[in-house]
Structure formats: C-alpha cells, structure tokens
Amino acid sequence: MRLYPFILILASAMLFACSAPRTQNPPSAVLEVAGVLREDTLWQGEVLMLDDVLVPRGRTLTILPGTRIRVQSAGSTKLEPLFLSTATELLVRGEIYVAGTSEQPVRFSPVAEDEGSLEEPVWGGIILDGALSAHFQHLDLEKGEICLQSLDTSMQARHLRLFDCRYGLILQGEGFAELEDLQVEAGEVGLLLWEQAQMNLLGGRFTGQAEEAIHLGSHEVHIQNVLIRGTALGVVADPRKVDLSGLIFEDNGRNIYPRGAGAP
Amino acid sequence: MRFILIALLLGLPASALALVYQGEQTLYEDTLWQGEVLIDGILTVAPHVRLEIRPGTRVSFTRIDSDGDGIGESELYIQGIFSARGTLDAPIVFGSAARNPAPGDWGAINMMASTEDGLMEHCIVEYGYRGFHAHFAGATIRSSLFRRNYQALQFQDSRLRLEELEIRDNHNALQFRDSEVSISGALIQDNLWAVRALYSSLEMENVLLAGNRFNGLNLRESFLLARNSRIENNRRGLYLQQSEAEIKGTLIRGNLEHGILLENSIIFSELSSISDNGRSGVKWIDSHGSFRQSVFEDNGEYALFNDGPTKADVRNNWWGTTVPERIDAMILDAADRPGRAGVDYSSFLLEPPFSNTMTQTETELP
C-alpha cells in the first residue's frame, strides 16, 4: 500500500519522540517558543510562537496530535538575517514531523484570530528551506502570508488543510511533493509550482480562491481526483505538457488558462 | 592590546605567521594590518582610532558558538575609523578560519556609530552572519564581492554608497532600515532575498537583480529611484508596500510571479520594459502614479491587474499589439470584476518605444 511508508515514518518519529532526550512541554501548560531549536523538540498541547522559530540542520521538531500552535504577529517589519519572512515564521532546515489525526489535527493559527480583529494574514507560515525531512499528517494552517512553502525540499503531506492563506502552498526548486487530500479554502492563490518542483496530488479540493486555484506552468505533475470550485481561475498550465484530466471544475470564473500555449 | 604570534611559537614558516586577537580586545592605537590576521573573539576599534588594512591581507574569524544557536560570534566591532583598501590583484579577504567553512561561521564587520565613514575597496567578504553591518554609521564599499553569508550587508540608521559590487549566493543579500543607500553598478544574484528596505531611500543605477529566489527588490514605506537596471528571474521582481518609486530605463522581466506588485504605493515609470513575468506584469492594489513609454509584453495571465479601488494610468505604452481588444484581454480591471477600478490604456503606442531587448539607455553592468 502506498500509505504504509508514510505511516511508518510517522510512527518511527513518534517512537523516537518517546525515547530521545528532548525539549518537551507538559501537556497542560502553554509552551512559549522562539528562536533556534538547540535540541530535538517535541510540541504538544498549547504552544505559543512568540517569534520566529528555526529548526536547524541536525535538529528534529515533532508535533503530536491535537497540538494547537498560536503564532504571534510581528508587524511584517523584521529584517533578520537568519530568517526569510518579514512576518513570524517556522523555518525548517532540519526535520519536521507533524502527526495529527482526523480526530486531533495539529493546527497553526495567528493569535490575532483569537482576538477577533484579524483582517489580513499575519504570520509567515511554515518554510521548508532545504529541509532534510518533512512529513505532515492532518495539519491545518490558517491565515498565513504563505501558509506552507517548500524550497528545495521533498515533502509528504496527507490531509493538509490551508484556510484563508494569501498563498496556500508554494513548491519551488528541487524536491518532490507527495500530496494526498490537500484542501485549500479561500485566499488569493491555492498552489504554485516554480522552478523544477515536482508533485503528485492525489485527491483534494480548492475552493474560493480570489485568483487562480493552481498555477502549474509547464510542470509535469500527476493529479488525480481534485475538485476546483468557485475560484476566479481554476488552473494555469500548459495543456500541451500537463495532463489536466484529473481535475474537476465547478463554478469557476474560468477553468483553464493555457499558459505557454499562446494568447488566451 | 595583546597579540600572540602563534605561528612563530609553533615554528611554522614565515608565510604562516598570523596576528591573533583572542577573547574580547580593543585597539586603542592606530593599527595597520597586512598578511594574516586571526580574530578569535570580538575585536573593537575604539572611537577615533584608525584601523587600516593593506592589500592582500586575509582576516579570518574563528567559529565560536557559545549559545548553540548555530551562529558564529567572532567579529570586528568598529567605533573608530576603518579603511580596507585592497587592489584588483590583491584583494582583502574577510572569511572563516574553519577548515570547512559555512555561512554564519563568524559574526560581522560591524560599524557602530563610527568616528568617520568607513571605506572598503576590493574586498571579499564570505561566510559571515552579517558580512557587513552598520548602525548609525556611514561607509563606501566599492569593487567588492560578498558571497556565502547569511546576510551579505545590513544597515540601520546609516548612509551607504555601494559601487561596483557583486553580491551572490548569500541567504539574504542586502537589508536596511532607516537608511540612505545608493547603489551604482552591482550584480545581486542567486540569493534567496535580494534587496529589502524599510523606512529608507534607495537610489540605484546599473544594477542587475537576477535569479533571487524570493523577492528581487522589496521596499516598505520607502523611496526608490531606479535607473538603467534589470530585475529579472526572481520570484517577484519589484514589490512596493506603502512606498514611492521613480523608474526609468529598467527591464523587469522573467520573474516567476509578478513583475511589479504595488500595494498602497506610488510609482512613476517610463522607458521601461515589463515583460515575460509569470503571473502578471503589474499587479496594482490601491496605488497611484503612471507608466509611460514603456513595454508590456508576454506576461503570464495579465499585463496589468488592477485589484484595488484606484484607477491605473498606463497611457502611451506599447502592448505588443495595436488591436484594442487584445490589449483589453491582457488587462484585468473593473470591466472584468466588479468592485475594482479601471485601467486607462488609451493613446497606446503603435510601435515599441525602444528595442525590446534593451531599455532606452544601454544598461552597463559590472
């Protein structure tokens, strides 16, 4: 079965989480985090990201089911050499395992959301920058500038849900993304592929993007059983190179924009 | 001042002799460096004291990471006068002492409220956390290479003249806030971020920003004057947030996303080319200004996308066609989506105002 390797990796990560020395918050306390992880780290329960967090090479961040991570806004005015977004971000150059379940997903959302004053995305999202390993299961990301971006990283994600992100998911550079049941709701753009990025997208749903749901360009991808509904523009792709038969379109302003195939 | 001739003690040949500064030390007298210098800690140049570095000198920094954050802490902290003038044949190198160097091995060349403006010429700065960092200071840096740093150059409350620089393969190239910066002749290429400015003014001429994997040029609450430059093959080309820009003779092309993204900004652009950008040539949100005598060709979904309530003035430009319906199809505005303002593309040109492969003035780059 295709899912077995993924489950095995997550199970191994959780086993490792129970056995290796690491930073760990008591389940009942709110863990406040910021800065560079200096050891392998486990998050569970309530976590407050006060500022940028870096998982450097040689370190692993594991997040257990049901963990709720609230992210403090930073006003988008930071100029930090070590980090990439001007907003608060989780930057991964080492390894990350997110082990949510259908009953207990892991959720990232901005603090401002709790205060009822959120109008625009106020955190930078998760950035994978040449990360050594990235596995996500039942992960919800909300209201980020770019909720998840993968730069030169191979990643696996099952049941990844992105809500109200300006950009949902960006795949850029060398790396292969195995995506299963990707759901992107609202925001400006759902999914963008740039440079040499490759992707399998098996099952998913894109709804309500203000611009395009998926921007593929000329990338060769495998897409199966993905619904695009209620977006301004369904998919931007070169239909001569990309098989779009796995896409289902409903009620979009326009379904396909034939990038690279001449004028619309 | 305390220094140790380690190499002499170890009986190494004369070429291996190194002037070594260990721990926290301060120069209280004018000092001249040549040959090999090793900084194994933090070396401060006291106010009014001059540090001069001769051509061919190599200044190496030991990797010290006392807090385990992965960032080296050895650095040069200049409150006095700093002059590092190499030559084309004998540049001055500021780098890591590690056998296998990596970005962030050492802290920075820090200029902090320095007595006089600093000068760097024909220098190579590599493997630093912040290669060059200025705070309440001024400096001229010319004919130098910054590579493989986390942050090549960073300034706050400073005045910088950058001439004929090459800034490549860093995580971030150039970031500054509350500063006045001029760049004439620079290649800023293959970094993650290229230029990011906050509450600052930037004048640039003959600058190539290319292949940077995030934004090429991002200004927030800042002012930009750009001449004869090229912004190409970045993720976004030019991104203005609550900023003002005057652009002339500049190519903005081949960027993966938007060539220009305007958010609550003002732009006056002429004799420029915005072409072959991935999603749109210009995305215009709540902005003002105009484009004149410019070229919009072969941009992805749209040449211009007005996503706000202010009308976009893009008269007198070349759109790659003289058929109004085709121009209209390249523009997304109120006619396509209710709630947006319109785009005035009237008086469109009947032929390109200049060669599409080059802007009005031949761009000269280092």
XYZ file of C-alpha atoms in Angstrom:
630
model
C 0.000 0.000 0.000
C 1.204 3.481 -0.868
C 0.409 4.877 2.587
C 2.467 2.416 4.551
C 5.849 4.163 4.168
C 4.316 7.416 5.344
C 2.688 5.819 8.357
C 5.901 4.008 9.199
C 7.856 7.253 9.106
C 5.393 8.973 11.386
C 5.303 6.001 13.733
C 9.090 5.990 13.837
C 9.099 9.699 14.579
C 6.680 9.252 17.433
C 8.659 6.342 18.807
C 11.773 8.483 18.570
C 9.873 11.278 20.305
C 9.250 8.996 23.269
C 12.787 7.730 23.576
C 15.191 10.544 22.693
C 16.214 13.346 25.063
C 14.436 16.484 24.005
C 12.617 19.625 24.990
C 9.030 18.875 25.819
C 6.221 20.863 27.399
C 3.865 19.355 29.951
C 0.565 18.691 28.170
C -1.352 21.061 30.434
C 0.962 24.095 30.115
C 1.314 26.615 27.300
C 4.770 26.309 25.823
C 6.202 29.623 24.638
C 8.712 29.214 21.837
C 11.037 31.435 19.789
C 14.497 31.245 18.268
C 16.682 28.352 17.235
C 15.958 24.829 18.460
C 19.085 23.701 20.248
C 17.951 20.115 20.650
C 15.355 17.747 19.250
C 11.999 19.071 20.347
C 8.503 17.802 20.908
C 5.453 20.048 20.894
C 2.111 19.033 22.327
C -0.911 20.695 23.851
C -0.889 24.504 23.605
C 2.089 26.237 22.021
C 2.598 29.978 21.591
C 5.099 31.058 18.949
C 6.272 34.429 20.232
C 8.700 34.934 17.372
C 10.425 33.094 14.548
C 11.437 29.516 15.180
C 14.237 27.775 13.314
C 14.698 24.022 13.160
C 18.340 23.892 12.046
C 20.090 21.020 10.371
C 20.673 18.234 12.822
C 17.520 19.014 14.819
C 14.048 17.486 14.642
C 10.724 19.032 15.573
C 7.912 16.583 16.242
C 4.368 17.784 16.835
C 1.900 15.437 18.461
C -1.805 15.020 17.670
C -4.092 17.765 18.854
C -1.359 20.346 19.308
C -2.598 23.894 18.833
C 0.068 26.409 17.847
C -0.845 30.074 18.021
C 1.515 32.469 16.271
C 2.239 35.972 17.483
C 2.085 38.654 14.793
C 5.256 40.605 14.102
C 4.005 43.507 12.021
C 5.882 42.325 8.940
C 8.789 44.677 9.601
C 11.505 42.291 10.680
C 14.850 42.114 8.930
C 16.535 39.089 10.431
C 19.460 37.518 8.586
C 18.634 34.045 9.762
C 15.008 34.064 8.689
C 13.197 34.575 5.429
C 9.810 36.134 6.034
C 9.177 39.591 7.418
C 6.394 38.007 9.470
C 6.705 35.331 12.145
C 7.669 32.003 10.601
C 8.559 28.424 11.372
C 11.679 27.823 9.292
C 12.801 24.230 8.870
C 16.229 23.229 7.629
C 16.365 20.070 9.684
C 13.466 17.658 10.093
C 9.809 18.113 10.924
C 7.158 15.525 11.683
C 3.581 16.606 12.222
C 1.499 13.695 13.429
C -2.074 14.893 13.626
C -5.035 12.563 13.363
C -8.510 13.003 11.926
C -9.896 13.461 15.436
C -6.963 15.512 16.678
C -5.421 17.564 13.879
C -2.469 19.829 14.507
C -3.399 23.456 13.968
C -1.396 26.666 13.396
C -3.262 29.967 13.528
C -2.389 33.570 14.334
C -3.002 34.947 17.794
C -4.951 37.855 16.357
C -7.603 35.430 15.227
C -8.463 34.773 18.846
C -8.861 38.479 19.402
C -11.386 38.797 16.614
C -9.501 41.549 14.799
C -7.817 39.656 12.017
C -8.306 41.086 8.548
C -5.153 40.041 6.744
C -2.666 37.197 7.061
C -0.359 37.990 9.941
C 2.183 35.217 10.077
C 4.706 33.946 7.608
C 3.766 30.275 7.597
C 5.993 27.210 7.564
C 9.033 27.476 5.320
C 10.982 24.389 4.337
C 14.393 25.546 3.148
C 16.364 22.540 2.042
C 14.810 20.622 4.915
C 16.171 17.138 5.386
C 12.768 15.619 6.046
C 9.219 16.959 6.134
C 6.159 14.851 6.901
C 2.751 16.249 7.656
C -0.431 14.449 8.573
C -3.713 16.090 9.490
C -2.251 19.567 9.641
C -4.361 22.737 9.498
C -2.677 26.039 8.651
C -4.643 29.248 8.824
C -4.243 32.840 7.718
C -0.607 32.894 6.733
C 1.013 35.093 4.096
C 2.252 31.843 2.545
C 0.961 29.036 4.706
C 3.463 26.447 3.515
C 6.369 26.882 1.146
C 8.852 24.265 0.182
C 12.176 25.340 -1.234
C 14.432 22.558 -2.461
C 12.694 20.088 -0.185
C 10.903 16.805 -0.711
C 7.856 16.504 1.463
C 4.905 14.266 2.180
C 1.572 15.603 3.321
C -1.692 13.826 3.937
C -4.823 15.678 4.917
C -3.227 19.089 4.754
C -5.794 21.870 5.052
C -4.999 25.503 4.308
C -7.532 28.166 5.239
C -7.574 31.831 4.280
C -3.911 31.924 3.374
C -2.892 34.606 0.926
C -0.895 31.877 -0.811
C -1.673 28.337 0.258
C 1.252 26.195 -0.850
C 4.331 27.086 -2.898
C 6.611 24.369 -4.220
C 9.849 25.793 -5.580
C 13.106 24.267 -6.688
C 14.378 20.749 -6.472
C 12.117 18.499 -4.475
C 9.176 16.195 -4.872
C 5.908 16.690 -3.025
C 3.625 13.742 -2.335
C 0.293 15.310 -1.504
C -2.800 13.397 -0.593
C -6.100 15.024 0.255
C -4.980 18.644 0.039
C -7.725 21.116 0.865
C -7.292 24.821 0.252
C -10.075 27.211 1.132
C -10.251 30.881 0.130
C -7.136 33.062 -0.135
C -5.573 34.527 -3.240
C -3.835 31.501 -4.760
C -4.044 27.873 -3.710
C -0.954 26.169 -5.093
C 2.032 27.402 -7.084
C 4.809 25.357 -8.647
C 8.019 27.050 -9.687
C 11.429 26.098 -10.966
C 11.978 22.322 -11.000
C 9.363 21.402 -8.416
C 7.547 18.106 -8.944
C 4.346 16.892 -7.408
C 1.843 14.084 -7.088
C -1.519 15.403 -5.991
C -3.934 12.626 -5.162
C -7.294 13.876 -4.057
C -8.114 17.333 -2.872
C -10.297 20.349 -3.084
C -9.653 24.008 -3.864
C -12.489 26.396 -3.144
C -12.999 30.120 -3.341
C -9.573 31.406 -4.390
C -9.757 35.046 -5.453
C -7.289 34.388 -8.264
C -6.069 31.041 -9.511
C -6.513 27.827 -7.563
C -3.479 26.108 -9.060
C -0.591 27.587 -11.028
C 1.328 24.790 -12.702
C 3.014 26.462 -15.622
C 4.706 23.759 -17.650
C 5.479 21.414 -14.790
C 4.817 17.760 -15.313
C 2.674 16.622 -12.445
C 0.324 13.812 -11.621
C -3.077 14.961 -10.452
C -5.958 12.716 -9.596
C -9.446 13.493 -8.383
C -9.027 17.131 -7.401
C -12.028 19.455 -7.297
C -11.679 23.155 -8.088
C -14.781 25.102 -7.222
C -15.771 28.737 -7.055
C -12.425 30.269 -7.966
C -11.727 33.137 -10.337
C -9.344 30.995 -12.349
C -9.114 27.236 -11.970
C -5.702 26.254 -13.223
C -2.886 27.955 -15.100
C -0.993 25.335 -17.034
C 0.363 24.393 -20.399
C -2.234 21.843 -21.556
C 0.215 20.525 -24.145
C 2.512 19.320 -21.357
C 0.293 18.837 -18.359
C -2.428 16.216 -18.058
C -5.357 18.020 -16.509
C -7.799 15.146 -16.753
C -7.639 14.575 -13.009
C -9.160 17.975 -12.290
C -12.872 18.507 -11.760
C -14.141 22.045 -12.291
C -17.275 23.597 -10.845
C -18.473 27.179 -10.977
C -15.157 28.878 -11.670
C -14.839 32.192 -13.479
C -12.621 30.360 -15.905
C -11.440 26.780 -15.633
C -8.169 26.642 -17.539
C -5.776 29.395 -18.527
C -3.458 27.926 -21.135
C -0.113 29.342 -20.034
C 2.541 28.864 -22.674
C 0.041 27.912 -25.316
C -0.397 31.329 -26.810
C -2.782 34.137 -26.098
C -5.951 33.295 -24.180
C 46.389 45.392 23.045
C 47.531 41.847 23.316
C 48.528 39.706 20.405
C 50.132 36.316 20.040
C 52.357 35.089 17.305
C 51.053 31.560 17.338
C 52.718 30.577 14.153
C 56.097 31.674 15.483
C 55.613 29.650 18.626
C 54.675 26.640 16.568
C 57.715 27.043 14.412
C 55.768 27.474 11.217
C 57.276 29.210 8.175
C 57.096 32.965 7.850
C 54.175 32.772 5.413
C 52.050 31.189 8.122
C 52.659 33.956 10.630
C 49.372 35.324 11.868
C 48.455 38.206 14.094
C 45.937 36.748 16.521
C 43.411 38.526 18.721
C 41.809 36.290 21.298
C 38.809 36.952 23.509
C 37.456 40.476 23.840
C 40.089 43.012 22.882
C 40.186 46.673 21.904
C 42.518 48.614 19.663
C 43.376 51.902 21.350
C 46.101 52.939 18.893
C 46.110 53.349 15.127
C 46.819 49.945 13.646
C 47.943 48.631 10.293
C 47.259 45.077 9.195
C 48.889 43.093 6.465
C 49.412 39.415 5.883
C 47.365 37.054 8.029
C 45.113 38.173 10.874
C 43.030 35.865 13.040
C 40.182 37.166 15.175
C 39.232 34.622 17.803
C 36.616 36.588 19.724
C 35.449 40.197 19.474
C 37.881 42.904 18.463
C 36.773 46.506 18.990
C 38.311 49.528 17.297
C 37.913 52.357 19.794
C 36.493 55.751 18.787
C 38.970 57.938 16.852
C 41.369 55.015 16.396
C 42.211 54.086 12.808
C 42.355 50.530 11.516
C 43.903 50.295 8.079
C 44.216 47.071 6.147
C 46.732 46.628 3.361
C 46.093 44.843 0.039
C 46.341 41.073 0.119
C 45.565 40.785 3.809
C 43.431 37.864 4.923
C 41.338 38.408 8.039
C 39.991 35.114 9.376
C 37.446 34.663 12.137
C 37.300 31.649 14.421
C 33.915 29.983 14.711
C 32.694 30.465 18.288
C 29.099 29.497 19.061
C 28.757 29.829 22.816
C 24.961 29.833 22.876
C 24.479 26.970 20.438
C 22.320 28.887 18.005
C 24.474 27.934 15.061
C 25.758 31.467 14.534
C 29.408 32.343 14.923
C 30.241 35.193 17.278
C 33.735 36.354 16.368
C 33.530 39.816 14.906
C 35.141 43.139 14.236
C 33.415 45.996 16.048
C 34.401 49.379 14.688
C 33.690 52.602 16.518
C 36.707 54.379 15.066
C 37.978 54.721 11.512
C 38.010 51.785 9.111
C 39.862 51.611 5.824
C 40.278 48.341 3.963
C 41.641 49.073 0.513
C 42.702 46.081 -1.464
C 43.536 46.024 -5.132
C 42.210 44.060 -8.058
C 45.210 41.749 -7.889
C 45.488 41.671 -4.114
C 42.028 41.845 -2.562
C 41.480 41.803 1.169
C 39.595 38.720 2.339
C 37.346 38.573 5.395
C 36.397 34.961 5.940
C 36.128 31.908 8.115
C 39.026 30.163 9.796
C 37.162 26.860 9.633
C 38.584 24.054 7.544
C 35.131 23.520 6.020
C 33.637 26.994 6.099
C 29.908 27.650 6.091
C 27.645 30.718 6.144
C 27.383 32.139 9.643
C 30.802 30.966 10.816
C 31.558 34.455 12.123
C 29.560 37.486 13.158
C 30.177 40.634 11.163
C 32.269 43.589 10.231
C 30.285 45.896 12.464
C 30.424 49.650 12.162
C 28.679 51.166 15.163
C 28.449 54.942 15.485
C 31.857 55.105 13.906
C 34.000 58.233 14.050
C 34.248 58.575 10.257
C 32.714 56.921 7.244
C 34.317 53.578 6.538
C 35.890 52.556 3.263
C 36.134 49.102 1.735
C 37.630 48.573 -1.674
C 38.480 45.341 -3.469
C 37.398 43.171 -0.573
C 35.921 39.683 -0.433
C 33.557 39.022 2.451
C 32.433 35.447 2.907
C 30.881 33.003 5.401
C 29.689 35.695 7.806
C 26.406 36.012 9.644
C 26.145 39.632 8.624
C 29.062 40.215 6.304
C 28.969 43.968 6.744
C 26.713 45.603 9.309
C 26.365 49.319 10.049
C 24.387 51.100 12.725
C 24.449 54.915 12.986
C 27.381 54.898 10.593
C 28.413 55.714 7.058
C 30.519 53.814 4.555
C 31.560 53.500 0.954
C 32.031 49.980 -0.341
C 33.250 49.521 -3.859
C 34.543 46.841 -6.197
C 33.947 44.097 -3.660
C 32.432 40.636 -3.530
C 30.050 39.367 -0.848
C 29.262 35.681 -1.018
C 28.004 32.795 1.114
C 26.943 34.918 4.057
C 23.623 34.647 5.825
C 23.192 38.357 5.306
C 25.673 39.996 2.987
C 25.029 43.596 4.055
C 22.694 45.097 6.625
C 22.320 48.694 7.807
C 20.215 50.636 10.248
C 20.209 54.423 10.546
C 23.170 54.619 8.197
C 24.373 56.115 4.908
C 25.888 53.765 2.392
C 27.421 54.179 -1.038
C 27.778 50.878 -2.834
C 29.677 50.858 -6.089
C 30.538 48.009 -8.421
C 29.595 45.232 -6.043
C 28.936 41.577 -6.611
C 26.597 40.054 -4.033
C 25.829 36.431 -4.757
C 24.994 33.102 -3.148
C 24.034 34.573 0.196
C 20.870 33.715 2.036
C 19.888 37.372 2.019
C 21.786 39.964 0.069
C 21.012 43.468 1.269
C 18.631 44.613 4.003
C 18.355 48.021 5.608
C 16.039 50.268 7.552
C 16.012 53.995 8.305
C 18.941 54.420 5.942
C 20.049 56.259 2.807
C 21.585 53.928 0.275
C 22.918 54.419 -3.230
C 23.981 51.557 -5.464
C 25.762 52.186 -8.723
C 26.818 49.147 -10.639
C 26.013 45.933 -8.840
C 25.274 42.327 -9.543
C 22.916 40.906 -6.925
C 22.323 37.360 -7.974
C 21.359 33.892 -6.766
C 20.488 34.855 -3.228
C 17.239 33.947 -1.503
C 16.260 37.556 -0.886
C 17.934 40.291 -2.898
C 17.109 43.738 -1.503
C 14.735 44.555 1.326
C 14.317 48.119 2.593
C 12.221 49.604 5.355
C 11.733 53.333 6.051
C 14.640 54.124 3.743
C 15.635 55.738 0.479
C 17.409 53.845 -2.259
C 18.931 55.201 -5.438
C 20.197 52.601 -7.835
C 21.681 52.671 -11.293
C 23.099 49.911 -13.457
C 22.079 47.196 -11.052
C 21.224 43.651 -12.035
C 18.996 41.758 -9.624
C 18.701 38.286 -11.043
C 17.834 34.767 -10.012
C 16.999 35.632 -6.425
C 14.520 33.058 -5.250
C 12.300 35.287 -3.181
C 11.688 38.932 -3.966
C 14.088 40.879 -6.097
C 13.519 44.344 -4.680
C 11.087 44.893 -1.788
C 10.529 48.316 -0.273
C 8.210 49.120 2.571
C 7.462 52.727 3.469
C 10.491 53.722 1.454
C 11.549 55.674 -1.633
C 13.170 54.218 -4.737
C 14.876 55.886 -7.661
C 15.933 53.282 -10.227
C 17.749 53.920 -13.493
C 19.011 51.597 -16.197
C 18.703 48.462 -14.172
C 17.439 44.942 -14.666
C 15.249 42.951 -12.337
C 14.853 39.506 -13.810
C 14.180 35.881 -12.974
C 13.410 36.448 -9.316
C 10.231 35.224 -7.619
C 8.727 38.703 -7.526
C 10.522 41.474 -9.344
C 9.727 44.770 -7.650
C 7.437 44.767 -4.601
C 6.406 48.144 -3.184
C 4.459 48.420 0.055
C 3.382 51.937 1.043
C 6.330 53.220 -0.948
C 7.163 55.623 -3.764
C 9.224 54.805 -6.812
C 10.550 56.504 -9.930
C 11.789 54.064 -12.510
C 13.409 54.780 -15.811
C 15.089 52.599 -18.375
C 14.661 49.431 -16.388
C 13.911 45.881 -17.514
C 11.620 43.868 -15.304
C 11.241 40.507 -16.909
C 11.091 36.787 -16.403
C 10.147 36.991 -12.760
C 8.190 33.956 -11.644
C 5.265 35.797 -10.153
C 4.527 39.499 -10.606
C 6.965 41.775 -12.369
C 5.790 44.627 -10.165
C 3.478 44.328 -7.181
C 2.162 47.621 -5.847
C 0.380 47.851 -2.528
C -0.713 51.323 -1.431
C 2.181 52.802 -3.344
C 3.015 55.465 -5.882
C 5.014 54.710 -8.995
C 6.160 56.771 -11.942
C 7.752 54.613 -14.582
C 8.958 55.458 -18.050
C 11.003 53.879 -20.786
C 10.939 50.571 -19.013
C 10.035 47.066 -20.082
C 7.796 44.767 -18.078
C 7.765 41.502 -19.924
C 7.559 37.742 -19.634
C 6.700 37.701 -15.950
C 4.898 34.595 -14.729
C 1.588 35.733 -13.283
C 1.308 39.379 -14.229
C 3.385 42.278 -15.418
C 1.962 44.668 -12.847
C -0.451 43.998 -10.027
C -1.859 47.304 -8.845
C -3.547 47.497 -5.425
C -4.695 50.849 -4.017
C -1.894 52.632 -5.817
C -1.252 55.779 -7.827
C 1.106 57.070 -10.500
C 1.673 56.129 -14.100
C 3.606 54.116 -16.648
C 4.693 55.917 -19.824
C 6.603 54.985 -22.978
C 7.056 51.507 -21.628
C 6.618 47.992 -22.954
C 4.200 45.373 -21.623
C 4.651 42.089 -23.447
C 4.277 38.358 -22.897
C 3.326 38.481 -19.243
C 1.527 35.446 -17.832
C -2.131 35.820 -17.074
C -2.264 39.584 -17.324
C -0.149 42.511 -18.381
C -1.809 44.567 -15.690
C -4.179 43.537 -12.930
C -5.940 46.301 -11.047
C -7.081 44.711 -7.810
C -7.982 47.910 -5.987
C -10.209 50.964 -5.984
C -7.797 53.413 -7.669
C -7.635 53.823 -11.411
C -4.397 52.804 -13.110
C -2.921 55.293 -15.574
C -0.992 53.403 -18.224
C -1.385 55.591 -21.264
C 1.195 55.851 -24.039
C 2.662 52.382 -23.736
C 3.363 49.556 -26.128
C 1.404 46.349 -25.535
C 2.788 44.157 -28.274
C -0.256 44.787 -30.429
C -2.313 47.653 -31.757
C -5.606 45.789 -31.542
C -7.610 47.289 -28.648
C -9.458 44.043 -27.963
C -6.190 42.216 -27.479
C -4.893 44.876 -25.131
C -8.126 44.704 -23.236
C -7.741 40.960 -22.856
C -4.384 41.498 -21.148
C -5.889 43.750 -18.534
C -7.954 42.686 -15.560
C -9.920 45.528 -14.029
C -13.425 46.813 -13.314
C -14.656 45.566 -16.649
C -13.871 42.015 -15.571
C -14.541 42.129 -11.859
C -16.978 44.407 -10.116
C -15.539 46.432 -7.288
C -12.200 47.110 -8.930
C -11.281 50.384 -10.583
C -10.444 50.708 -14.235
C -7.267 50.897 -16.264
C -6.679 53.717 -18.723
C -4.546 52.338 -21.517
C -5.610 54.878 -24.108
C -3.219 56.500 -26.566
C -1.360 53.223 -26.775
C 1.758 53.276 -28.893
C 1.748 51.861 -32.391
C 5.268 50.548 -32.113
C 7.754 49.860 -29.325
C 9.394 53.000 -27.916
C 12.760 51.221 -27.858
C 14.266 47.867 -28.638
C 12.568 45.197 -26.589
C 15.849 43.586 -25.720
C 17.283 46.669 -24.109
C 15.935 49.723 -22.417
C 16.361 53.224 -23.723
C 19.854 53.611 -22.389
C 22.286 50.787 -22.769
C 22.461 49.114 -19.407
C 26.020 48.770 -18.213
C 26.617 46.249 -15.546
C 29.702 45.095 -13.714
